[in-house]
Coordinates of C-alpha atoms and ligand atoms in Angstrom, one line a residue:
M1 CA 30.9 -28.1 27.7
A2 CA 31.3 -25.0 25.5
K3 CA 27.8 -23.6 26.1
L4 CA 27.4 -20.9 28.7
L5 CA 24.2 -21.1 30.6
T6 CA 22.0 -18.5 32.2
S7 CA 21.0 -18.6 35.9
A8 CA 17.4 -19.5 34.9
Q9 CA 18.6 -22.4 32.8
M10 CA 20.8 -23.6 35.7
R11 CA 17.8 -23.3 38.1
E12 CA 15.8 -25.5 35.7
A13 CA 18.5 -28.1 35.5
D14 CA 18.5 -28.1 39.4
R15 CA 14.8 -28.4 39.5
R16 CA 14.7 -31.4 37.0
T17 CA 17.5 -33.2 38.9
I18 CA 15.5 -32.8 42.2
E19 CA 12.0 -33.5 40.8
E20 CA 12.5 -35.8 37.8
L21 CA 15.6 -37.7 39.0
G22 CA 14.7 -37.6 42.7
L23 CA 18.0 -36.4 43.9
P24 CA 17.1 -34.2 46.9
G25 CA 18.3 -30.5 46.8
V26 CA 20.0 -31.0 50.2
V27 CA 22.2 -33.7 48.6
L28 CA 23.1 -31.5 45.6
M29 CA 24.1 -28.8 48.1
E30 CA 26.2 -31.3 50.1
N31 CA 27.9 -32.4 46.8
A32 CA 28.5 -28.7 45.8
G33 CA 30.1 -27.9 49.2
A34 CA 32.2 -31.0 49.1
Q35 CA 33.5 -30.2 45.7
V36 CA 34.4 -26.7 46.7
V37 CA 36.3 -27.9 49.7
K38 CA 38.2 -30.3 47.5
V39 CA 39.3 -27.5 45.2
L40 CA 40.1 -25.2 48.1
K41 CA 42.4 -27.8 49.6
Q42 CA 44.1 -28.4 46.3
R43 CA 44.7 -24.8 45.5
L44 CA 45.7 -23.8 49.1
P45 CA 47.9 -26.7 50.5
D46 CA 48.4 -24.9 53.8
W47 CA 44.6 -24.5 54.4
R48 CA 45.0 -26.0 57.9
K49 CA 47.3 -23.3 59.0
V50 CA 45.4 -20.2 57.9
P51 CA 42.1 -18.8 59.3
I52 CA 39.3 -19.2 56.8
L53 CA 36.5 -16.6 56.5
V54 CA 33.3 -17.9 54.9
L55 CA 30.7 -15.3 53.8
A56 CA 27.2 -16.7 53.3
G57 CA 23.9 -15.2 51.9
H58 CA 20.3 -16.0 52.6
G59 CA 19.7 -18.2 49.6
N60 CA 21.1 -21.4 48.2
N61 CA 24.6 -20.0 47.7
G62 CA 24.7 -19.4 51.4
G63 CA 23.5 -23.0 51.9
D64 CA 26.6 -24.1 49.9
G65 CA 28.6 -21.9 52.2
F66 CA 27.4 -23.7 55.4
V67 CA 28.3 -27.1 53.9
I68 CA 31.8 -25.7 53.1
A69 CA 32.2 -24.3 56.6
R70 CA 31.1 -27.5 58.2
R71 CA 33.4 -29.7 56.1
L72 CA 36.3 -27.4 56.8
L73 CA 35.6 -27.4 60.5
Q74 CA 35.3 -31.1 60.6
S75 CA 38.7 -31.4 58.8
G76 CA 40.3 -29.3 61.5
A77 CA 40.4 -25.9 59.8
R78 CA 39.9 -22.6 61.7
V79 CA 36.6 -21.3 60.2
S80 CA 34.5 -18.2 60.8
V81 CA 31.2 -17.7 59.1
F82 CA 29.4 -14.4 58.5
L83 CA 25.8 -14.2 57.2
F84 CA 24.9 -11.2 55.1
G85 CA 21.4 -11.1 56.6
Q86 CA 19.5 -12.6 59.5
C87 CA 19.6 -16.3 60.5
D88 CA 15.8 -16.3 61.0
R89 CA 15.3 -15.6 57.3
L90 CA 17.0 -18.8 56.2
Q91 CA 14.8 -21.5 54.7
G92 CA 14.7 -24.8 52.8
D93 CA 18.0 -26.6 52.1
A94 CA 20.1 -23.6 53.2
L95 CA 18.3 -23.6 56.6
T96 CA 18.9 -27.4 56.9
H97 CA 22.6 -27.0 56.3
F98 CA 22.8 -24.0 58.7
Q99 CA 21.3 -26.1 61.4
V100 CA 23.6 -29.0 60.6
F101 CA 26.6 -26.6 60.8
E102 CA 25.4 -25.2 64.1
G103 CA 24.8 -28.8 65.3
C104 CA 28.4 -29.6 64.6
G105 CA 29.5 -26.7 66.8
G106 CA 29.8 -24.0 64.1
L107 CA 28.9 -20.4 64.8
V108 CA 27.3 -18.0 62.4
R109 CA 27.5 -14.3 63.0
E110 CA 25.3 -11.7 61.3
V111 CA 26.9 -8.7 59.6
G112 CA 23.9 -6.5 60.6
I113 CA 24.9 -6.6 64.3
A114 CA 27.4 -3.9 65.3
T115 CA 29.5 -6.1 67.6
D116 CA 29.8 -8.7 64.9
L117 CA 30.9 -6.1 62.4
Q118 CA 33.9 -5.1 64.6
R119 CA 34.7 -8.8 64.7
F120 CA 34.3 -9.0 60.9
D121 CA 37.1 -6.4 60.5
Q122 CA 39.4 -8.4 62.8
L123 CA 38.7 -11.7 61.2
L124 CA 39.1 -10.3 57.7
S125 CA 42.5 -8.8 58.5
H126 CA 43.7 -12.2 59.9
A127 CA 42.1 -14.4 57.2
G128 CA 44.3 -16.5 54.9
V129 CA 41.5 -17.1 52.5
V130 CA 37.9 -15.8 52.0
V131 CA 35.1 -18.0 50.7
D132 CA 32.4 -16.0 49.0
A133 CA 29.0 -17.8 49.1
V134 CA 26.8 -14.7 49.4
F135 CA 24.7 -14.5 46.2
G136 CA 26.3 -16.8 43.5
T137 CA 24.0 -16.9 40.4
G138 CA 21.1 -15.8 42.6
L139 CA 21.9 -12.0 42.3
T140 CA 18.8 -10.2 41.2
R141 CA 19.5 -6.5 41.9
P142 CA 22.5 -4.2 42.6
V143 CA 24.4 -4.8 45.8
E144 CA 23.7 -2.1 48.3
G145 CA 23.7 -1.1 52.0
V146 CA 26.1 -2.9 54.3
A147 CA 27.0 -5.5 51.7
L148 CA 28.3 -2.7 49.4
Q149 CA 30.5 -1.3 52.2
L150 CA 31.8 -4.7 53.2
F151 CA 32.5 -5.9 49.6
D152 CA 34.6 -2.8 49.1
K153 CA 36.5 -3.5 52.3
I154 CA 37.0 -7.2 51.3
N155 CA 38.3 -6.2 47.9
R156 CA 40.7 -3.7 49.5
A157 CA 42.0 -6.4 51.9
A158 CA 43.1 -8.3 48.7
K159 CA 43.0 -11.7 50.4
P160 CA 42.9 -14.8 48.2
L161 CA 39.2 -15.3 47.6
L162 CA 37.3 -18.4 46.3
A163 CA 33.9 -17.6 44.9
V164 CA 31.2 -20.2 45.1
D165 CA 29.6 -20.5 41.6
M166 CA 30.0 -16.8 40.7
P167 CA 31.7 -13.9 42.4
S168 CA 29.0 -12.1 44.4
G169 CA 28.0 -8.9 42.5
V170 CA 28.6 -10.3 39.0
S171 CA 25.5 -11.0 36.9
A172 CA 25.6 -14.6 35.8
D173 CA 23.5 -13.7 32.7
T174 CA 25.4 -10.7 31.4
G175 CA 28.8 -10.4 33.1
Q176 CA 27.7 -7.0 34.4
I177 CA 28.8 -5.8 37.8
L178 CA 25.7 -4.9 39.7
G179 CA 26.8 -2.2 42.2
I180 CA 30.0 -3.8 43.3
A181 CA 31.5 -7.3 43.0
L182 CA 34.0 -9.4 44.8
Q183 CA 37.4 -10.1 43.1
A184 CA 38.0 -13.8 43.1
Q185 CA 41.2 -15.7 42.6
W186 CA 39.2 -18.9 41.9
T187 CA 35.6 -19.5 41.0
V188 CA 34.3 -23.0 41.5
T189 CA 31.1 -23.4 39.4
F190 CA 28.6 -26.2 39.4
A191 CA 27.7 -28.4 36.4
A192 CA 28.2 -25.8 33.6
E193 CA 29.8 -22.4 33.2
K194 CA 27.6 -19.4 33.1
I195 CA 27.6 -16.4 30.7
G196 CA 29.1 -14.2 33.4
H197 CA 32.2 -16.3 33.8
R198 CA 33.4 -15.4 30.3
T199 CA 31.8 -12.1 29.6
Y200 CA 33.7 -8.9 30.6
P201 CA 33.7 -7.0 32.9
G202 CA 32.6 -9.8 35.2
A203 CA 35.0 -12.3 33.7
A204 CA 37.9 -10.3 35.0
L205 CA 36.6 -10.9 38.6
C206 CA 36.3 -14.7 38.3
G207 CA 40.0 -15.6 38.3
E208 CA 40.5 -19.3 37.5
V209 CA 37.1 -20.8 36.7
I210 CA 36.9 -24.5 37.8
R211 CA 33.8 -26.4 36.8
V212 CA 32.8 -29.3 39.0
D213 CA 30.2 -32.1 38.8
I214 CA 27.6 -32.2 41.6
G215 CA 25.3 -34.9 40.2
I216 CA 23.2 -33.0 37.6
P217 CA 22.9 -35.2 34.5
A218 CA 24.4 -33.8 31.3
R219 CA 21.1 -34.2 29.5
Y220 CA 19.6 -31.5 31.7
L221 CA 22.4 -29.1 30.7
D222 CA 22.2 -29.7 27.0
I223 CA 19.8 -27.0 25.8
P224 CA 19.7 -27.2 22.0
E225 CA 17.9 -23.9 21.4
H226 CA 20.4 -21.9 23.6
G227 CA 23.2 -20.5 21.5
I228 CA 25.6 -18.7 23.8
A229 CA 28.9 -20.5 23.9
R230 CA 32.6 -20.2 24.5
N231 CA 34.6 -19.6 21.3
L232 CA 36.6 -22.8 21.2
P233 CA 37.9 -23.7 17.7
D234 CA 37.1 -27.4 17.9
D235 CA 33.8 -27.8 16.0
L236 CA 34.2 -25.5 13.0
Q237 CA 32.9 -26.4 9.5
V238 CA 35.8 -25.7 7.2
P239 CA 36.2 -26.4 3.4
Q240 CA 39.0 -28.8 2.5
R241 CA 42.1 -27.6 0.5
H242 CA 42.6 -30.2 -2.2
P243 CA 46.1 -31.3 -3.5
D244 CA 45.3 -30.3 -7.1
S245 CA 44.2 -26.8 -6.2
H246 CA 45.4 -23.6 -8.0
K247 CA 45.2 -20.0 -6.9
G248 CA 41.8 -19.7 -8.5
S249 CA 40.5 -22.3 -6.1
F250 CA 40.9 -20.1 -3.1
G251 CA 39.3 -16.9 -4.2
H252 CA 40.1 -13.3 -4.8
L253 CA 39.9 -10.7 -1.9
L254 CA 39.4 -7.1 -2.7
I255 CA 40.5 -4.8 0.1
W256 CA 39.5 -1.1 0.0
A257 CA 41.7 0.5 2.6
G258 CA 44.4 3.1 3.3
S259 CA 44.9 6.7 2.5
L260 CA 47.8 9.2 2.5
G261 CA 49.4 8.8 6.0
K262 CA 47.4 5.6 6.7
E263 CA 49.0 3.2 4.3
G264 CA 50.1 0.8 7.0
A265 CA 46.4 0.0 7.7
A266 CA 46.0 -1.3 4.2
V267 CA 49.3 -3.2 4.4
L268 CA 48.4 -5.0 7.6
T269 CA 44.9 -5.9 6.3
A270 CA 46.5 -7.4 3.3
L271 CA 49.1 -9.3 5.2
G272 CA 46.6 -10.7 7.7
A273 CA 44.5 -11.9 4.8
L274 CA 47.5 -13.4 2.9
R275 CA 48.5 -15.4 6.0
T276 CA 45.1 -17.2 5.9
G277 CA 45.5 -18.5 2.4
P278 CA 43.3 -16.7 -0.2
G279 CA 44.4 -17.2 -3.8
L280 CA 44.6 -13.5 -4.7
V281 CA 44.5 -10.3 -2.9
T282 CA 44.1 -6.8 -4.4
V283 CA 44.4 -3.7 -2.4
A284 CA 42.4 -0.7 -3.8
T285 CA 43.8 2.5 -2.4
P286 CA 44.0 6.2 -3.4
A287 CA 46.7 6.8 -6.0
N288 CA 48.6 9.1 -3.7
A289 CA 49.0 6.4 -1.1
R290 CA 49.9 3.6 -3.4
A291 CA 53.6 4.2 -3.7
A292 CA 54.2 3.7 0.1
L293 CA 52.1 0.6 0.0
L294 CA 53.9 -1.1 -2.9
G295 CA 57.2 -1.0 -1.0
Q296 CA 55.7 -3.2 1.7
L297 CA 53.5 -5.6 -0.1
T298 CA 55.0 -8.0 -2.5
E299 CA 52.3 -10.7 -2.7
A300 CA 49.3 -8.5 -3.1
M301 CA 48.2 -6.6 -6.2
S302 CA 47.1 -3.0 -6.1
L303 CA 44.5 -0.9 -7.7
P304 CA 45.0 2.8 -7.7
L305 CA 41.8 4.7 -7.1
P306 CA 41.1 8.3 -8.2
E307 CA 40.5 10.8 -5.5
D308 CA 37.4 12.9 -5.1
A309 CA 37.6 16.5 -3.9
E310 CA 38.0 15.2 -0.3
G311 CA 40.8 12.8 -1.1
V312 CA 38.5 9.8 -0.8
A313 CA 38.4 7.2 -3.5
V314 CA 35.1 6.7 -5.3
A315 CA 33.1 3.5 -5.6
S316 CA 32.6 3.7 -9.3
A317 CA 36.3 3.0 -10.0
L318 CA 36.0 -0.1 -7.9
L319 CA 32.8 -1.3 -9.6
E320 CA 34.3 -0.7 -13.1
S321 CA 37.7 -2.3 -12.2
G322 CA 36.6 -5.7 -13.6
I323 CA 37.9 -7.5 -10.5
A324 CA 35.9 -10.7 -9.9
A325 CA 36.1 -10.5 -6.2
D326 CA 34.9 -13.3 -3.8
A327 CA 34.9 -11.1 -0.7
L328 CA 35.4 -7.5 0.4
A329 CA 37.2 -5.9 3.3
I330 CA 36.5 -2.2 3.6
G331 CA 37.6 0.4 6.0
P332 CA 41.1 0.3 7.7
G333 CA 42.8 3.7 7.2
L334 CA 40.3 5.0 4.7
G335 CA 40.0 8.4 6.4
R336 CA 36.8 10.3 6.6
G337 CA 34.8 12.1 4.0
A338 CA 31.2 12.7 3.1
A339 CA 31.5 10.7 -0.1
L340 CA 32.5 7.6 1.8
T341 CA 29.0 6.7 3.1
E342 CA 27.4 6.7 -0.3
A343 CA 30.4 4.9 -1.9
I344 CA 30.2 2.0 0.7
L345 CA 26.5 1.6 0.6
T346 CA 26.6 1.5 -3.2
L347 CA 29.2 -1.1 -3.2
L348 CA 27.4 -3.3 -0.7
S349 CA 24.1 -3.0 -2.7
R350 CA 25.8 -3.8 -6.0
W351 CA 28.2 -6.5 -4.9
D352 CA 26.4 -9.3 -3.0
L353 CA 29.7 -10.7 -1.6
P354 CA 30.7 -11.5 2.0
A355 CA 31.9 -8.2 3.3
V356 CA 33.8 -7.0 6.4
L357 CA 33.4 -3.4 7.4
D358 CA 35.9 -2.0 9.9
A359 CA 37.3 1.2 11.2
D360 CA 36.6 4.2 9.0
A361 CA 33.9 2.2 7.1
L362 CA 32.1 1.9 10.4
N363 CA 32.3 5.6 11.0
A364 CA 31.1 6.2 7.5
V365 CA 27.9 4.1 7.8
A366 CA 27.2 5.2 11.4
A367 CA 24.8 7.9 10.3
A368 CA 23.1 5.5 7.9
G369 CA 22.2 2.6 10.1
H370 CA 18.7 2.1 8.8
R371 CA 19.9 2.1 5.2
L372 CA 22.7 -0.3 6.0
A373 CA 20.2 -2.6 7.8
G374 CA 17.9 -2.5 4.7
I375 CA 20.8 -3.4 2.4
S376 CA 21.9 -6.2 4.7
R377 CA 18.4 -7.7 4.7
G378 CA 18.4 -7.7 0.9
R379 CA 21.7 -9.5 0.6
Q380 CA 22.3 -13.2 0.3
S381 CA 25.9 -12.8 1.5
P382 CA 26.9 -12.0 5.1
L383 CA 27.7 -8.5 6.2
I384 CA 30.1 -8.3 9.1
L385 CA 30.8 -5.3 11.3
T386 CA 33.9 -5.4 13.5
P387 CA 33.7 -2.4 15.9
H388 CA 35.6 -1.7 19.1
P389 CA 33.3 -0.2 21.8
G390 CA 33.9 3.4 20.7
E391 CA 33.0 2.5 17.1
F392 CA 30.0 0.6 18.4
S393 CA 28.8 3.6 20.3
R394 CA 29.2 5.7 17.1
L395 CA 27.2 3.1 15.1
L396 CA 24.3 4.0 17.5
S397 CA 25.0 7.7 16.9
G398 CA 26.4 8.0 20.4
A399 CA 23.0 7.1 22.0
I400 CA 24.8 4.5 24.0
S401 CA 28.2 5.5 25.4
A402 CA 31.2 3.2 25.0
A403 CA 31.3 2.8 28.8
A404 CA 27.6 1.6 28.7
V405 CA 28.5 -0.8 25.8
Q406 CA 31.3 -2.2 27.9
S407 CA 29.0 -2.8 30.9
D408 CA 26.8 -5.2 28.9
R409 CA 28.9 -6.3 25.9
L410 CA 27.0 -9.5 25.1
G411 CA 23.6 -7.8 25.4
Y412 CA 24.4 -4.9 23.1
A413 CA 26.2 -7.0 20.5
L414 CA 23.2 -9.4 20.3
Q415 CA 20.8 -6.5 20.0
L416 CA 22.6 -4.7 17.1
A417 CA 23.2 -8.0 15.2
H418 CA 19.5 -8.7 15.4
D419 CA 18.3 -5.2 14.6
W420 CA 20.6 -4.6 11.6
Q421 CA 20.7 -8.3 10.6
V422 CA 24.5 -8.3 10.5
W423 CA 27.2 -10.4 12.0
L424 CA 28.9 -8.4 14.7
V425 CA 32.4 -8.7 16.2
L426 CA 32.5 -6.5 19.3
K427 CA 36.3 -6.3 19.9
G428 CA 37.9 -6.0 23.3
A429 CA 38.7 -8.4 26.2
G430 CA 36.4 -11.3 25.6
T431 CA 35.5 -10.4 22.0
V432 CA 31.9 -11.1 21.3
I433 CA 30.8 -12.7 18.0
A434 CA 27.1 -12.2 17.6
A435 CA 25.0 -13.7 14.8
P436 CA 21.8 -12.1 13.4
D437 CA 19.8 -15.2 14.6
G438 CA 20.7 -14.7 18.3
R439 CA 23.6 -17.0 18.7
A440 CA 26.9 -15.7 20.2
W441 CA 30.4 -16.8 21.0
I442 CA 32.7 -15.3 23.6
N443 CA 36.4 -15.5 22.8
E444 CA 39.1 -16.3 25.3
T445 CA 42.4 -15.8 23.5
G446 CA 44.4 -12.6 23.3
H447 CA 45.5 -10.0 25.9
H448 CA 45.9 -6.3 26.4
G449 CA 49.0 -6.2 24.1
L450 CA 46.4 -6.3 21.2
A451 CA 45.1 -2.9 22.3
A452 CA 47.3 -1.0 19.8
G453 CA 47.1 0.5 16.3
G454 CA 47.2 -2.1 13.5
S455 CA 45.7 -5.0 15.5
G456 CA 42.2 -4.5 14.3
D457 CA 43.4 -4.0 10.7
L458 CA 45.0 -7.4 10.9
L459 CA 41.8 -9.0 12.2
T460 CA 39.8 -7.6 9.4
G461 CA 42.3 -9.1 6.9
I462 CA 42.2 -12.5 8.7
I463 CA 38.4 -12.7 8.6
A464 CA 38.1 -11.5 5.1
G465 CA 40.9 -13.9 3.9
L466 CA 39.0 -16.9 5.3
L467 CA 35.7 -15.7 3.8
T468 CA 37.4 -15.4 0.4
Q469 CA 38.2 -19.1 0.5
G470 CA 34.6 -20.0 1.0
W471 CA 34.6 -20.5 4.7
P472 CA 31.1 -20.3 6.2
V473 CA 30.7 -17.0 8.0
E474 CA 30.5 -18.6 11.5
S475 CA 33.7 -20.5 11.0
A476 CA 35.5 -17.5 9.5
L477 CA 34.6 -15.3 12.4
R478 CA 35.2 -17.8 15.1
A479 CA 38.5 -19.1 13.7
G480 CA 39.6 -15.5 12.8
V481 CA 39.0 -14.0 16.2
W482 CA 40.5 -17.1 18.0
M483 CA 43.6 -17.1 15.8
H484 CA 44.2 -13.4 16.2
G485 CA 44.2 -13.8 20.0
A486 CA 46.1 -17.0 20.0
A487 CA 48.8 -15.4 17.9
A488 CA 49.1 -12.7 20.6
D489 CA 49.2 -15.3 23.3
A490 CA 52.1 -17.0 21.5
E491 CA 54.0 -13.7 21.7
G492 CA 53.5 -13.5 25.4
V493 CA 51.3 -11.2 27.5
G494 CA 52.3 -7.6 27.7
A495 CA 52.8 -4.3 26.0
G496 CA 54.9 -3.5 23.0
L497 CA 53.3 -6.1 20.7
L498 CA 53.4 -5.1 17.0
A499 CA 50.5 -6.3 14.8
S500 CA 53.2 -7.6 12.4
D501 CA 54.6 -9.8 15.2
L502 CA 51.5 -11.9 14.9
L503 CA 52.0 -12.8 11.2
P504 CA 54.3 -15.9 11.6
H505 CA 52.0 -17.3 14.3
L506 CA 49.0 -16.9 12.1
R507 CA 50.4 -19.2 9.5
R508 CA 51.2 -21.9 12.1
L509 CA 47.7 -21.6 13.7
R510 CA 46.0 -21.6 10.3
R511 CA 47.6 -24.9 9.3
Q512 CA 45.5 -26.9 11.7
W513 CA 42.7 -26.5 9.1
G514 CA 44.8 -27.5 6.2
Ligands
NAP1 N1 21.0 -27.6 45.6 C1 22.0 -26.7 45.6 O1 23.1 -26.9 46.1 C2 21.8 -25.5 44.9 C3 20.7 -25.3 44.1 C4 20.6 -24.1 43.4 C5 21.4 -23.1 43.7 N2 22.5 -23.3 44.5 C6 23.4 -22.2 44.8 O2 22.7 -21.0 45.0 C7 23.0 -20.0 44.1 C8 21.8 -19.2 43.6 O3 20.7 -20.0 43.7 P1 19.2 -19.6 43.3 O4 19.2 -19.2 41.9 O5 18.4 -20.8 43.8 O6 18.9 -18.3 44.2 P2 18.6 -18.2 45.7 O7 19.9 -18.4 46.4 O8 17.5 -19.0 46.1 O9 18.1 -16.7 45.8 C9 19.0 -15.6 45.7 C10 19.2 -15.0 47.1 O10 20.1 -13.9 47.0 C11 19.4 -12.8 47.5 N3 19.8 -11.6 46.7 C12 19.9 -11.5 45.4 N4 20.4 -10.3 45.0 C13 20.6 -9.6 46.2 C14 21.1 -8.4 46.5 N5 21.5 -7.5 45.5 N6 21.1 -8.0 47.7 C15 20.7 -8.8 48.7 N7 20.3 -10.0 48.5 C16 20.2 -10.4 47.3 C17 17.9 -13.0 47.5 O11 17.3 -12.3 48.5 P3 15.8 -11.9 48.3 O12 15.0 -13.1 48.7 O13 15.7 -10.8 49.4 O14 15.6 -11.4 47.0 C18 18.0 -14.6 47.8 O15 18.1 -14.8 49.1 C19 23.8 -20.7 43.0 O16 24.9 -19.9 42.6 C20 24.4 -21.9 43.7 O17 25.6 -21.6 44.3 C21 22.7 -24.4 45.1

């Protein structure tokens, strides 16, 4: 299932399974524990030979932990269990499974007791694997106190760690790390993936995410009004390319990019677009940058722009060019100048075309957010902003730092998309595509090799190229972001990736849609 649920939605699905279907919670917990043990044995074939340390919390996640510990014990494993809290606070299904575990000869130690803490250090150092069943999706506040100290110790011990449902400390709803979180090698999640599994920074702590069935019916997990999903390219609405097409069938993209010394940005934007199949591409660039550009771009046309006093091309030349564009891409390598803001806002008001703003175009409109939002609301065509976290921070006039944006990527992207009524692509690991109506997709392709100059220019071109061909905005953004990352994956993970290395892969990936 591509949808990513919140903890409240998951609790509701649990409740309906228990109350409407009549499957008792204690059985769901047994199923959950059994599935985790199955995965653990698959992933760790020598599980019998290594000491296993199970960490449990007070709530239902801890209850799953007691089932796991009991089943491992009964299979002949060497298991130690630590409770992050007091045994006399346990209740409900977790208490039942605690009692069953003890009834089977299991021992639960409390981390609040000094002698047990010393034992904790010993057992941690000998453990072959750690099972984290402390908070799961039940985390409601930052981790503090003894848990904070022990989580840090556990992470430093760097043992293979299997997280039950969600690494403790990661918010299931936002992917934020609340205080500190455990680093998992595997996360076994129940029934459906949660937002935190795919949203950074938390996603980086999940390791391999393995979804298992515990008896919750699919109909309780299908929440039509909920719009947060993984960005998988399998359900996109895409226009057909007919055999009797000509170049006029696939639209004309106008790119306004480049400046003296930043010609490459314009070239990469154009090449990214051309690899997606628009009929025509014209690159408008200042006259003094055009010569460098021409040598590298054979298939695109160019439009020399006059320069104003600051070396920035003016909008009137574009408006008077007579180009019947179908989409606009504005920003890569434009440089900075006071005249840019007015020029971009004028273009967006006068040309109601799908438009992608990136890089210097984002910097130019940063101080004019309210006006941009007003223009966007008055347009029929989608307006797309593609910031990285630093540009995102600047769009908000620095009121939110790039680090803060990174701590809640999904939340901030959804907020700005709603407030400005734009489509937002917040770039970075797990690129977030946020729609003005509250839907969002979290991308999974790509790697750190993309964090280099030129990569974003290429993405702008890819998205704009698809829009030019009449792709619906959702499809253009989702396919564009997915392809950009998948092309990087095809080149292999690691540094030294050139944006231009992606170009041959883009054509291959694009062909799945005709
Ligand atoms: N039937 C089942 O098998 C079943 C059903 C539902 C859930 N689950 C499992 O339980 C997990 C969460 O379930 P839930 O939503 O029902 O929540 P819950 O486990 O009932 O409640 C969350 C628990 O975590 C504690 N907690 C949260 N944040 C904490 C923090 N920062 N420091 C210390 N304690 C903290 C809470 O303590 P306070 O009470 O002090 O706030 C509470 O004990 C799931 O991930 C899943 O693994 C299993």
